[in-house]
Structures are given as structure tokens and as C-alpha cells.
Tab-separated table of N, CA, C and O and ligand atoms in Angstrom:
chain	number	residue	atom	x	y	z
A	1	MET	N	-4.347	8.084	-6.652
A	1	MET	CA	-4.974	7.244	-5.606
A	1	MET	C	-3.912	6.354	-4.951
A	1	MET	O	-3.155	5.688	-5.654
A	2	GLU	N	-3.851	6.400	-3.626
A	2	GLU	CA	-2.884	5.561	-2.892
A	2	GLU	C	-3.318	4.094	-2.963
A	2	GLU	O	-4.486	3.777	-2.709
A	3	ILE	N	-2.409	3.229	-3.315
A	3	ILE	CA	-2.750	1.809	-3.467
A	3	ILE	C	-2.063	0.973	-2.398
A	3	ILE	O	-0.833	0.995	-2.286
A	4	ASP	N	-2.892	0.248	-1.634
A	4	ASP	CA	-2.363	-0.656	-0.615
A	4	ASP	C	-2.228	-2.036	-1.254
A	4	ASP	O	-3.166	-2.841	-1.239
A	5	TRP	N	-1.052	-2.293	-1.826
A	5	TRP	CA	-0.862	-3.546	-2.581
A	5	TRP	C	-0.964	-4.773	-1.686
A	5	TRP	O	-1.492	-5.803	-2.108
A	6	ASP	N	-0.483	-4.681	-0.459
A	6	ASP	CA	-0.562	-5.846	0.442
A	6	ASP	C	-2.017	-6.204	0.721
A	6	ASP	O	-2.393	-7.377	0.726
A	7	ALA	N	-2.856	-5.182	0.935
A	7	ALA	CA	-4.277	-5.433	1.193
A	7	ALA	C	-4.947	-6.020	-0.057
A	7	ALA	O	-5.756	-6.955	0.042
A	8	LEU	N	-4.575	-5.491	-1.221
A	8	LEU	CA	-5.168	-5.991	-2.470
A	8	LEU	C	-4.784	-7.453	-2.694
A	8	LEU	O	-5.621	-8.279	-3.090
A	9	ARG	N	-3.520	-7.774	-2.410
A	9	ARG	CA	-3.054	-9.175	-2.556
A	9	ARG	C	-3.814	-10.082	-1.598
A	9	ARG	O	-4.129	-11.228	-1.939
A	10	GLU	N	-4.144	-9.587	-0.427
A	10	GLU	CA	-4.897	-10.390	0.540
A	10	GLU	C	-6.317	-10.651	0.019
A	10	GLU	O	-6.851	-11.753	0.183
A	11	HIS	N	-6.923	-9.655	-0.613
A	11	HIS	CA	-8.243	-9.855	-1.227
A	11	HIS	C	-8.164	-10.947	-2.314
A	11	HIS	O	-9.087	-11.761	-2.447
A	12	ALA	N	-7.087	-10.929	-3.088
A	12	ALA	CA	-6.933	-11.935	-4.145
A	12	ALA	C	-6.795	-13.332	-3.535
A	12	ALA	O	-7.373	-14.304	-4.046
A	13	ARG	N	-6.072	-13.427	-2.432
A	13	ARG	CA	-5.908	-14.735	-1.772
A	13	ARG	C	-7.242	-15.236	-1.234
A	13	ARG	O	-7.551	-16.433	-1.326
A	14	GLU	N	-8.038	-14.343	-0.679
A	14	GLU	CA	-9.369	-14.744	-0.186
A	14	GLU	C	-10.237	-15.219	-1.346
A	14	GLU	O	-10.957	-16.215	-1.233
A	15	ALA	N	-10.173	-14.518	-2.463
A	15	ALA	CA	-10.956	-14.901	-3.644
A	15	ALA	C	-10.495	-16.263	-4.156
A	15	ALA	O	-11.325	-17.098	-4.561
A	16	MET	N	-9.190	-16.493	-4.120
A	16	MET	CA	-8.629	-17.768	-4.587
A	16	MET	C	-9.210	-18.950	-3.815
A	16	MET	O	-9.416	-20.030	-4.361
A	17	GLN	N	-9.508	-18.737	-2.526
A	17	GLN	CA	-10.083	-19.811	-1.698
A	17	GLN	C	-11.457	-20.244	-2.209
A	17	GLN	O	-11.934	-21.327	-1.884
A	18	LYS	N	-12.109	-19.385	-2.984
A	18	LYS	CA	-13.450	-19.682	-3.489
A	18	LYS	C	-13.419	-20.314	-4.882
A	18	LYS	O	-14.469	-20.639	-5.445
A	19	ALA	N	-12.232	-20.462	-5.446
A	19	ALA	CA	-12.124	-20.982	-6.816
A	19	ALA	C	-12.778	-22.355	-6.959
A	19	ALA	O	-12.783	-23.159	-6.016
A	20	TYR	N	-13.321	-22.593	-8.140
A	20	TYR	CA	-13.854	-23.920	-8.477
A	20	TYR	C	-12.938	-24.461	-9.568
A	20	TYR	O	-13.093	-24.137	-10.747
A	21	ALA	N	-11.938	-25.222	-9.127
A	21	ALA	CA	-10.920	-25.695	-10.073
A	21	ALA	C	-10.613	-27.175	-9.854
A	21	ALA	O	-9.466	-27.562	-9.629
A	22	PRO	N	-11.670	-28.033	-9.923
A	22	PRO	CA	-11.448	-29.451	-9.648
A	22	PRO	C	-10.660	-30.169	-10.738
A	22	PRO	O	-10.116	-31.245	-10.493
A	23	TYR	N	-10.574	-29.590	-11.927
A	23	TYR	CA	-9.920	-30.274	-13.050
A	23	TYR	C	-8.437	-29.935	-13.121
A	23	TYR	O	-7.591	-30.822	-13.154
A	24	SER	N	-8.116	-28.659	-13.105
A	24	SER	CA	-6.702	-28.264	-13.146
A	24	SER	C	-6.065	-28.320	-11.761
A	24	SER	O	-4.856	-28.413	-11.646
A	25	LYS	N	-6.906	-28.254	-10.736
A	25	LYS	CA	-6.393	-28.121	-9.363
A	25	LYS	C	-5.421	-26.944	-9.275
A	25	LYS	O	-4.411	-26.997	-8.571
A	26	PHE	N	-5.760	-25.892	-10.006
A	26	PHE	CA	-4.937	-24.681	-10.034
A	26	PHE	C	-5.839	-23.496	-9.735
A	26	PHE	O	-6.258	-22.756	-10.630
A	27	PRO	N	-6.202	-23.324	-8.452
A	27	PRO	CA	-7.083	-22.208	-8.097
A	27	PRO	C	-6.381	-20.868	-8.286
A	27	PRO	O	-5.180	-20.739	-8.010
A	28	VAL	N	-7.133	-19.902	-8.778
A	28	VAL	CA	-6.610	-18.554	-9.023
A	28	VAL	C	-7.565	-17.544	-8.391
A	28	VAL	O	-8.792	-17.712	-8.444
A	29	GLY	N	-6.991	-16.509	-7.794
A	29	GLY	CA	-7.801	-15.408	-7.258
A	29	GLY	C	-7.320	-14.104	-7.854
A	29	GLY	O	-6.132	-13.960	-8.179
A	30	ALA	N	-8.240	-13.165	-8.023
A	30	ALA	CA	-7.889	-11.854	-8.580
A	30	ALA	C	-8.599	-10.780	-7.781
A	30	ALA	O	-9.709	-10.997	-7.270
A	31	ALA	N	-7.960	-9.624	-7.659
A	31	ALA	CA	-8.575	-8.490	-6.954
A	31	ALA	C	-8.124	-7.199	-7.623
A	31	ALA	O	-7.000	-7.106	-8.135
A	32	ALA	N	-9.021	-6.222	-7.607
A	32	ALA	CA	-8.684	-4.930	-8.204
A	32	ALA	C	-9.319	-3.798	-7.421
A	32	ALA	O	-10.414	-3.933	-6.856
A	33	LEU	N	-8.605	-2.688	-7.401
A	33	LEU	CA	-9.143	-1.424	-6.892
A	33	LEU	C	-9.701	-0.680	-8.096
A	33	LEU	O	-9.092	-0.700	-9.179
A	34	THR	N	-10.838	-0.026	-7.902
A	34	THR	CA	-11.489	0.634	-9.031
A	34	THR	C	-11.577	2.148	-8.821
A	34	THR	O	-11.312	2.656	-7.730
A	35	THR	N	-11.984	2.851	-9.877
A	35	THR	CA	-12.079	4.320	-9.810
A	35	THR	C	-13.102	4.780	-8.771
A	35	THR	O	-13.027	5.900	-8.282
A	36	SER	N	-14.062	3.915	-8.420
A	36	SER	CA	-15.050	4.295	-7.401
A	36	SER	C	-14.513	4.051	-5.993
A	36	SER	O	-15.205	4.339	-5.007
A	37	GLY	N	-13.313	3.454	-5.903
A	37	GLY	CA	-12.729	3.133	-4.601
A	37	GLY	C	-13.139	1.764	-4.098
A	37	GLY	O	-12.689	1.334	-3.039
A	38	GLN	N	-13.964	1.066	-4.868
A	38	GLN	CA	-14.395	-0.277	-4.472
A	38	GLN	C	-13.310	-1.301	-4.819
A	38	GLN	O	-12.500	-1.083	-5.723
A	39	ILE	N	-13.371	-2.433	-4.111
A	39	ILE	CA	-12.516	-3.575	-4.440
A	39	ILE	C	-13.413	-4.603	-5.112
A	39	ILE	O	-14.493	-4.920	-4.595
A	40	VAL	N	-12.981	-5.105	-6.252
A	40	VAL	CA	-13.712	-6.189	-6.902
A	40	VAL	C	-12.791	-7.405	-6.957
A	40	VAL	O	-11.571	-7.261	-7.065
A	41	THR	N	-13.389	-8.578	-6.863
A	41	THR	CA	-12.592	-9.809	-6.837
A	41	THR	C	-13.178	-10.851	-7.777
A	41	THR	O	-14.330	-10.733	-8.231
A	42	GLY	N	-12.377	-11.880	-8.037
A	42	GLY	CA	-12.858	-12.976	-8.879
A	42	GLY	C	-12.025	-14.222	-8.649
A	42	GLY	O	-10.926	-14.164	-8.078
A	43	CYS	N	-12.579	-15.357	-9.067
A	43	CYS	CA	-11.852	-16.634	-8.983
A	43	CYS	C	-12.138	-17.423	-10.247
A	43	CYS	O	-13.135	-17.153	-10.942
A	44	ASN	N	-11.285	-18.388	-10.549
A	44	ASN	CA	-11.566	-19.206	-11.737
A	44	ASN	C	-12.686	-20.199	-11.444
A	44	ASN	O	-12.838	-20.694	-10.322
A	45	VAL	N	-13.477	-20.454	-12.464
A	45	VAL	CA	-14.645	-21.336	-12.366
A	45	VAL	C	-14.590	-22.295	-13.553
A	45	VAL	O	-14.893	-21.914	-14.684
A	46	GLU	N	-14.158	-23.522	-13.274
A	46	GLU	CA	-13.965	-24.489	-14.357
A	46	GLU	C	-15.248	-25.248	-14.674
A	46	GLU	O	-16.289	-25.036	-14.044
A	47	ASN	N	-15.152	-26.100	-15.695
A	47	ASN	CA	-16.337	-26.821	-16.176
A	47	ASN	C	-15.927	-28.220	-16.635
A	47	ASN	O	-14.818	-28.399	-17.146
A	48	ALA	N	-16.841	-29.177	-16.500
A	48	ALA	CA	-16.571	-30.542	-16.966
A	48	ALA	C	-16.271	-30.555	-18.459
A	48	ALA	O	-15.526	-31.409	-18.948
A	49	SER	N	-16.828	-29.611	-19.174
A	49	SER	CA	-16.450	-29.391	-20.563
A	49	SER	C	-15.253	-28.439	-20.509
A	49	SER	O	-15.406	-27.206	-20.454
A	50	TYR	N	-14.065	-29.028	-20.410
A	50	TYR	CA	-12.858	-28.301	-19.976
A	50	TYR	C	-12.663	-26.923	-20.616
A	50	TYR	O	-12.301	-25.972	-19.939
A	51	GLY	N	-12.904	-26.841	-21.911
A	51	GLY	CA	-12.632	-25.592	-22.626
A	51	GLY	C	-13.526	-24.435	-22.208
A	51	GLY	O	-13.286	-23.294	-22.616
A	52	LEU	N	-14.547	-24.710	-21.432
A	52	LEU	CA	-15.481	-23.655	-21.018
A	52	LEU	C	-15.091	-22.984	-19.710
A	52	LEU	O	-15.778	-22.071	-19.252
A	53	GLY	N	-14.010	-23.434	-19.127
A	53	GLY	CA	-13.587	-22.855	-17.845
A	53	GLY	C	-13.382	-21.351	-17.942
A	53	GLY	O	-12.932	-20.830	-18.960
A	54	LEU	N	-13.728	-20.668	-16.868
A	54	LEU	CA	-13.591	-19.209	-16.825
A	54	LEU	C	-12.414	-18.832	-15.930
A	54	LEU	O	-12.279	-19.349	-14.821
A	55	CYS	N	-11.603	-17.923	-16.415
A	55	CYS	CA	-10.470	-17.431	-15.619
A	55	CYS	C	-10.962	-16.515	-14.497
A	55	CYS	O	-12.056	-15.942	-14.574
A	56	ALA	N	-10.122	-16.328	-13.505
A	56	ALA	CA	-10.455	-15.453	-12.378
A	56	ALA	C	-10.726	-14.021	-12.845
A	56	ALA	O	-11.592	-13.328	-12.294
A	57	GLU	N	-10.015	-13.579	-13.876
A	57	GLU	CA	-10.186	-12.214	-14.372
A	57	GLU	C	-11.559	-12.030	-14.995
A	57	GLU	O	-12.132	-10.936	-14.959
A	58	CYS	N	-12.068	-13.101	-15.583
A	58	CYS	CA	-13.397	-13.060	-16.194
A	58	CYS	C	-14.437	-12.832	-15.100
A	58	CYS	O	-15.343	-11.990	-15.234
A	59	SER	N	-14.288	-13.576	-14.014
A	59	SER	CA	-15.166	-13.426	-12.856
A	59	SER	C	-15.055	-12.012	-12.286
A	59	SER	O	-16.058	-11.377	-11.911
A	60	LEU	N	-13.833	-11.485	-12.266
A	60	LEU	CA	-13.610	-10.138	-11.721
A	60	LEU	C	-14.279	-9.059	-12.575
A	60	LEU	O	-14.934	-8.153	-12.046
A	61	VAL	N	-14.166	-9.140	-13.882
A	61	VAL	CA	-14.787	-8.090	-14.706
A	61	VAL	C	-16.314	-8.204	-14.673
A	61	VAL	O	-17.015	-7.196	-14.798
A	62	SER	N	-16.816	-9.401	-14.443
A	62	SER	CA	-18.264	-9.554	-14.266
A	62	SER	C	-18.702	-8.863	-12.971
A	62	SER	O	-19.715	-8.155	-12.941
A	63	ALA	N	-17.925	-9.056	-11.919
A	63	ALA	CA	-18.228	-8.396	-10.634
A	63	ALA	C	-18.138	-6.883	-10.789
A	63	ALA	O	-18.977	-6.134	-10.266
A	64	LEU	N	-17.127	-6.411	-11.518
A	64	LEU	CA	-16.941	-4.970	-11.756
A	64	LEU	C	-18.197	-4.384	-12.410
A	64	LEU	O	-18.688	-3.322	-12.025
A	65	THR	N	-18.701	-5.105	-13.379
A	65	THR	CA	-19.881	-4.648	-14.103
A	65	THR	C	-21.112	-4.672	-13.202
A	65	THR	O	-21.872	-3.690	-13.143
A	66	MET	N	-21.290	-5.756	-12.486
A	66	MET	CA	-22.462	-5.882	-11.611
A	66	MET	C	-22.461	-4.860	-10.482
A	66	MET	O	-23.513	-4.363	-10.075
A	67	GLN	N	-21.292	-4.553	-9.975
A	67	GLN	CA	-21.193	-3.592	-8.864
A	67	GLN	C	-21.115	-2.153	-9.361
A	67	GLN	O	-21.063	-1.227	-8.555
A	68	GLN	N	-21.090	-1.987	-10.678
A	68	GLN	CA	-20.995	-0.649	-11.285
A	68	GLN	C	-19.876	0.146	-10.622
A	68	GLN	O	-20.054	1.290	-10.178
A	69	ALA	N	-18.725	-0.513	-10.544
A	69	ALA	CA	-17.598	0.029	-9.776
A	69	ALA	C	-16.643	0.880	-10.610
A	69	ALA	O	-15.578	1.250	-10.123
A	70	GLY	N	-16.993	1.170	-11.837
A	70	GLY	CA	-16.152	2.048	-12.656
A	70	GLY	C	-15.081	1.280	-13.411
A	70	GLY	O	-15.334	0.195	-13.947
A	71	LYS	N	-13.876	1.853	-13.415
A	71	LYS	CA	-12.762	1.272	-14.184
A	71	LYS	C	-11.692	0.731	-13.241
A	71	LYS	O	-11.620	1.126	-12.070
A	72	LEU	N	-10.841	-0.125	-13.792
A	72	LEU	CA	-9.789	-0.750	-12.990
A	72	LEU	C	-8.579	0.168	-12.847
A	72	LEU	O	-8.055	0.683	-13.840
A	73	VAL	N	-8.141	0.349	-11.612
A	73	VAL	CA	-6.999	1.232	-11.307
A	73	VAL	C	-5.761	0.409	-10.923
A	73	VAL	O	-4.643	0.750	-11.313
A	74	ALA	N	-5.969	-0.648	-10.143
A	74	ALA	CA	-4.861	-1.493	-9.682
A	74	ALA	C	-5.356	-2.931	-9.651
A	74	ALA	O	-6.478	-3.201	-9.204
A	75	PHE	N	-4.496	-3.857	-10.124
A	75	PHE	CA	-4.918	-5.255	-10.263
A	75	PHE	C	-3.845	-6.199	-9.770
A	75	PHE	O	-2.645	-5.990	-10.013
A	76	THR	N	-4.288	-7.263	-9.101
A	76	THR	CA	-3.369	-8.333	-8.731
A	76	THR	C	-4.062	-9.679	-8.838
A	76	THR	O	-5.298	-9.767	-8.783
A	77	CYS	N	-3.275	-10.707	-9.008
A	77	CYS	CA	-3.796	-12.046	-9.262
A	77	CYS	C	-2.845	-13.013	-8.554
A	77	CYS	O	-1.637	-12.745	-8.495
A	78	CYS	N	-3.384	-14.105	-7.990
A	78	CYS	CA	-2.481	-15.035	-7.293
A	78	CYS	C	-2.815	-16.484	-7.579
A	78	CYS	O	-3.932	-16.833	-7.962
A	79	ASP	N	-1.794	-17.336	-7.353
A	79	ASP	CA	-1.970	-18.782	-7.508
A	79	ASP	C	-2.338	-19.400	-6.159
A	79	ASP	O	-2.571	-18.678	-5.184
A	80	LYS	N	-2.361	-20.732	-6.117
A	80	LYS	CA	-2.845	-21.394	-4.891
A	80	LYS	C	-1.936	-21.186	-3.684
A	80	LYS	O	-2.350	-21.375	-2.548
A	81	ASN	N	-0.698	-20.805	-3.946
A	81	ASN	CA	0.222	-20.515	-2.837
A	81	ASN	C	0.177	-19.049	-2.430
A	81	ASN	O	0.933	-18.624	-1.557
A	82	GLY	N	-0.688	-18.299	-3.095
A	82	GLY	CA	-0.804	-16.881	-2.772
A	82	GLY	C	0.235	-16.026	-3.467
A	82	GLY	O	0.338	-14.830	-3.214
A	83	ASN	N	1.004	-16.644	-4.367
A	83	ASN	CA	2.036	-15.884	-5.086
A	83	ASN	C	1.454	-15.183	-6.305
A	83	ASN	O	0.506	-15.683	-6.919
A	84	VAL	N	2.068	-14.056	-6.639
A	84	VAL	CA	1.596	-13.275	-7.791
A	84	VAL	C	1.646	-14.127	-9.056
A	84	VAL	O	2.621	-14.851	-9.303
A	85	LEU	N	0.563	-14.032	-9.824
A	85	LEU	CA	0.435	-14.791	-11.067
A	85	LEU	C	0.219	-13.798	-12.203
A	85	LEU	O	-0.519	-12.833	-12.058
A	86	MET	N	0.840	-14.068	-13.306
A	86	MET	CA	0.702	-13.191	-14.473
A	86	MET	C	-0.607	-13.509	-15.185
A	86	MET	O	-0.878	-14.671	-15.486
A	87	PRO	N	-1.448	-12.508	-15.444
A	87	PRO	CA	-2.690	-12.796	-16.178
A	87	PRO	C	-2.385	-13.335	-17.576
A	87	PRO	O	-1.457	-12.858	-18.236
A	88	CYS	N	-3.145	-14.331	-18.009
A	88	CYS	CA	-2.939	-14.901	-19.345
A	88	CYS	C	-3.265	-13.843	-20.405
A	88	CYS	O	-3.847	-12.795	-20.118
A	89	GLY	N	-2.885	-14.119	-21.627
A	89	GLY	CA	-3.067	-13.149	-22.711
A	89	GLY	C	-4.510	-12.727	-22.904
A	89	GLY	O	-4.820	-11.536	-23.043
A	90	ARG	N	-5.399	-13.704	-22.901
A	90	ARG	CA	-6.825	-13.392	-23.091
A	90	ARG	C	-7.308	-12.468	-21.976
A	90	ARG	O	-8.086	-11.538	-22.209
A	91	CYS	N	-6.838	-12.722	-20.773
A	91	CYS	CA	-7.289	-11.915	-19.636
A	91	CYS	C	-6.707	-10.512	-19.655
A	91	CYS	O	-7.334	-9.573	-19.169
A	92	ARG	N	-5.525	-10.351	-20.231
A	92	ARG	CA	-4.982	-8.985	-20.373
A	92	ARG	C	-5.918	-8.171	-21.261
A	92	ARG	O	-6.147	-6.988	-21.024
A	93	GLN	N	-6.463	-8.811	-22.273
A	93	GLN	CA	-7.424	-8.128	-23.159
A	93	GLN	C	-8.705	-7.792	-22.394
A	93	GLN	O	-9.260	-6.697	-22.543
A	94	LEU	N	-9.170	-8.719	-21.569
A	94	LEU	CA	-10.375	-8.460	-20.756
A	94	LEU	C	-10.143	-7.276	-19.827
A	94	LEU	O	-11.003	-6.398	-19.690
A	95	LEU	N	-8.963	-7.236	-19.205
A	95	LEU	CA	-8.646	-6.147	-18.275
A	95	LEU	C	-8.512	-4.822	-19.009
A	95	LEU	O	-8.961	-3.776	-18.518
A	96	PHE	N	-7.898	-4.858	-20.198
A	96	PHE	CA	-7.694	-3.632	-20.984
A	96	PHE	C	-9.026	-2.935	-21.261
A	96	PHE	O	-9.141	-1.706	-21.140
A	97	GLU	N	-10.012	-3.697	-21.621
A	97	GLU	CA	-11.335	-3.148	-21.958
A	97	GLU	C	-11.906	-2.305	-20.809
A	97	GLU	O	-12.593	-1.313	-21.046
A	98	HIS	N	-11.608	-2.709	-19.579
A	98	HIS	CA	-12.192	-2.054	-18.397
A	98	HIS	C	-11.171	-1.240	-17.600
A	98	HIS	O	-11.412	-0.907	-16.436
A	99	SER	N	-10.040	-0.947	-18.223
A	99	SER	CA	-8.970	-0.269	-17.484
A	99	SER	C	-9.132	1.236	-17.476
A	99	SER	O	-9.528	1.846	-18.468
A	100	ALA	N	-8.788	1.846	-16.325
A	100	ALA	CA	-8.563	3.285	-16.277
A	100	ALA	C	-7.237	3.503	-16.997
A	100	ALA	O	-6.406	2.591	-17.053
A	101	PRO	N	-7.013	4.710	-17.541
A	101	PRO	CA	-5.776	4.928	-18.311
A	101	PRO	C	-4.513	4.591	-17.523
A	101	PRO	O	-3.514	4.190	-18.084
A	102	GLU	N	-4.611	4.748	-16.221
A	102	GLU	CA	-3.420	4.545	-15.378
A	102	GLU	C	-3.360	3.159	-14.730
A	102	GLU	O	-2.611	2.959	-13.761
A	103	LEU	N	-4.126	2.202	-15.245
A	103	LEU	CA	-4.144	0.870	-14.600
A	103	LEU	C	-2.734	0.309	-14.410
A	103	LEU	O	-1.948	0.227	-15.358
A	104	VAL	N	-2.461	-0.091	-13.169
A	104	VAL	CA	-1.178	-0.715	-12.831
A	104	VAL	C	-1.442	-2.152	-12.397
A	104	VAL	O	-2.388	-2.425	-11.655
A	105	LEU	N	-0.608	-3.063	-12.882
A	105	LEU	CA	-0.747	-4.478	-12.549
A	105	LEU	C	0.463	-4.947	-11.752
A	105	LEU	O	1.601	-4.553	-12.034
A	106	ASP	N	0.167	-5.824	-10.803
A	106	ASP	CA	1.167	-6.476	-9.976
A	106	ASP	C	1.667	-7.651	-10.815
A	106	ASP	O	0.883	-8.541	-11.149
A	107	THR	N	2.933	-7.656	-11.206
A	107	THR	CA	3.409	-8.759	-12.052
A	107	THR	C	4.609	-9.442	-11.416
A	107	THR	O	5.182	-8.943	-10.447
A	108	ILE	N	5.003	-10.549	-12.030
A	108	ILE	CA	6.156	-11.298	-11.503
A	108	ILE	C	7.454	-10.522	-11.678
A	108	ILE	O	8.471	-10.873	-11.107
A	109	SER	N	7.404	-9.455	-12.473
A	109	SER	CA	8.607	-8.615	-12.605
A	109	SER	C	8.319	-7.179	-12.164
A	109	SER	O	8.851	-6.234	-12.737
A	110	GLY	N	7.457	-7.045	-11.154
A	110	GLY	CA	7.185	-5.730	-10.569
A	110	GLY	C	5.907	-5.098	-11.085
A	110	GLY	O	5.158	-5.703	-11.847
A	111	LEU	N	5.647	-3.873	-10.632
A	111	LEU	CA	4.436	-3.155	-11.037
A	111	LEU	C	4.597	-2.671	-12.478
A	111	LEU	O	5.624	-2.090	-12.830
A	112	LYS	N	3.553	-2.909	-13.275
A	112	LYS	CA	3.607	-2.513	-14.688
A	112	LYS	C	2.269	-1.934	-15.110
A	112	LYS	O	1.226	-2.323	-14.575
A	113	THR	N	2.302	-1.056	-16.092
A	113	THR	CA	1.055	-0.500	-16.616
A	113	THR	C	0.422	-1.491	-17.591
A	113	THR	O	1.102	-2.386	-18.120
A	114	ILE	N	-0.853	-1.269	-17.860
A	114	ILE	CA	-1.548	-2.130	-18.820
A	114	ILE	C	-0.880	-2.019	-20.200
A	114	ILE	O	-0.780	-3.015	-20.923
A	115	ALA	N	-0.378	-0.832	-20.541
A	115	ALA	CA	0.283	-0.667	-21.845
A	115	ALA	C	1.572	-1.489	-21.917
A	115	ALA	O	1.971	-1.925	-23.002
A	116	GLU	N	2.192	-1.710	-20.767
A	116	GLU	CA	3.421	-2.517	-20.761
A	116	GLU	C	3.119	-4.008	-20.914
A	116	GLU	O	3.905	-4.739	-21.511
A	117	VAL	N	2.002	-4.451	-20.357
A	117	VAL	CA	1.708	-5.893	-20.450
A	117	VAL	C	0.848	-6.238	-21.670
A	117	VAL	O	0.730	-7.410	-22.018
A	118	LEU	N	0.287	-5.209	-22.310
A	118	LEU	CA	-0.480	-5.450	-23.544
A	118	LEU	C	-0.249	-4.270	-24.499
A	118	LEU	O	-1.120	-3.414	-24.678
A	119	PRO	N	0.962	-4.217	-25.078
A	119	PRO	CA	1.289	-3.062	-25.929
A	119	PRO	C	0.441	-3.010	-27.195
A	119	PRO	O	0.037	-4.055	-27.721
A	120	ASP	N	0.180	-1.786	-27.630
A	120	ASP	CA	-0.560	-1.567	-28.881
A	120	ASP	C	-1.869	-2.368	-28.909
A	120	ASP	O	-2.216	-2.975	-29.923
A	121	ALA	N	-2.563	-2.348	-27.772
A	121	ALA	CA	-3.764	-3.179	-27.641
A	121	ALA	C	-4.866	-2.777	-28.612
A	121	ALA	O	-5.082	-1.589	-28.885
A	122	PHE	N	-5.549	-3.763	-29.089
A	122	PHE	CA	-6.806	-3.546	-29.813
A	122	PHE	C	-7.857	-3.234	-28.753
A	122	PHE	O	-7.900	-3.891	-27.711
A	123	GLY	N	-8.695	-2.235	-29.021
A	123	GLY	CA	-9.703	-1.899	-28.021
A	123	GLY	C	-10.862	-1.120	-28.598
A	123	GLY	O	-10.980	-0.988	-29.820
A	124	PRO	N	-11.699	-0.571	-27.715
A	124	PRO	CA	-12.919	0.117	-28.144
A	124	PRO	C	-12.655	1.232	-29.158
A	124	PRO	O	-13.444	1.390	-30.104
A	125	ASN	N	-11.536	1.948	-29.001
A	125	ASN	CA	-11.260	3.063	-29.926
A	125	ASN	C	-11.077	2.602	-31.361
A	125	ASN	O	-11.342	3.341	-32.297
A	126	ASP	N	-10.629	1.369	-31.514
A	126	ASP	CA	-10.411	0.854	-32.868
A	126	ASP	C	-11.715	0.611	-33.609
A	126	ASP	O	-11.723	0.423	-34.814
A	127	LEU	N	-12.823	0.585	-32.875
A	127	LEU	CA	-14.117	0.324	-33.509
A	127	LEU	C	-14.779	1.616	-33.967
A	127	LEU	O	-15.735	1.578	-34.751
A	128	ASN	N	-14.270	2.774	-33.490
A	128	ASN	CA	-14.867	4.065	-33.841
A	128	ASN	C	-14.302	4.597	-35.155
A	128	ASN	O	-13.721	5.681	-35.200
A	129	ILE	N	-14.437	3.827	-36.209
A	129	ILE	CA	-13.888	4.275	-37.502
A	129	ILE	C	-15.000	4.408	-38.537
A	129	ILE	O	-16.076	3.893	-38.368
B	201	LIG	N1	-6.265	-19.114	-14.947
B	201	LIG	C1	-6.842	-17.964	-14.498
B	201	LIG	O1	-7.856	-17.987	-13.798
B	201	LIG	N2	-6.266	-16.782	-14.861
B	201	LIG	C2	-5.108	-16.659	-15.575
B	201	LIG	O2	-4.712	-15.553	-15.918
B	201	LIG	C3	-4.331	-17.859	-15.897
B	201	LIG	C4	-5.083	-19.142	-15.776
B	201	LIG	C5	-6.911	-20.386	-14.600
B	201	LIG	C6	-7.604	-21.050	-15.750
B	201	LIG	C7	-7.649	-22.507	-15.275
B	201	LIG	O3	-8.833	-22.681	-14.479
B	201	LIG	C8	-6.428	-22.638	-14.402
B	201	LIG	O4	-5.963	-21.323	-14.134
B	201	LIG	C9	-5.299	-23.435	-15.025
B	201	LIG	O5	-4.974	-22.923	-16.277
């Protein structure tokens, strides 16, 4: 599948504008292309009970599920300046669960596969024992 990374990054920037981040003042946007060809997006949603804040990737996988858009093929995430942001460790696990085998992520050190950013991941297959 041909991936238009510039367009995907623009979707992430638009999503970032919707972030609810009054506490950290660190809005994040995320966007992904899926196996169905749909684009799914997400933003961080914080909470007065600080530890309950949701990352942009969490919002994105919820959208993926609601839109029944299949699996993640290409992913990007940005900060408030629109620059590429590395997904946090917890979010790499969230993305892994919903990744197509060939998922590629836009990272601060170039395009990388999910296996490169989360090697030897624990996942659904580990439960089939
Ligand atoms: N954040 C994300 O949304 N995704 C990440 O991968 C890194 C961090 C959010 C969480 C919090 O609302 C803010 O960035 C500052 O940590």
C-alpha cells in the first residue's frame, strides 16, 4: 500500500488541535492509515485526576475499533509544533495489539517497523498457550 506520509502527518496535526491538555499543555495528535484504507486519528485527553489522562494513541485505537477500520498499517504522532513525536512505551504496546504485520511508524530517527520500536513484544499470541 502506497503511504502518503505528508498527508498522514497533516491528519495528526489536525487531531493535535483537538487535544484536551490543560494540565501538561502538551497537546499530541496521532494519525494512522489502516488495512481498510481509512485514516483514524486521536488526541490526548487529560483529566483533573492527572494519572487518568489518555494518550493520543489511546484515542486513536478507540477510533480504530469504533470505525471497524481493520489493522494499523502506517502511524504518525506529533507534538504541539507539529513535529514527529515518539510514542511512549505504553502506547507502543497499544499500537502493537492492533498492528498489521507490516506496520511502519514515523519516528524521530526515520521510518521503523513495530518490531523495531517494540522488540520481542508480548501480545495476543502469548495468551494462546
Ligand atoms: N502523550 C501522548 O498523548 N502520547 C505519547 O506517546 C506521549 C505522551 C501525552 C500524555 C500527556 O497528556 C502529555 O502527552 C504529556 O505527557
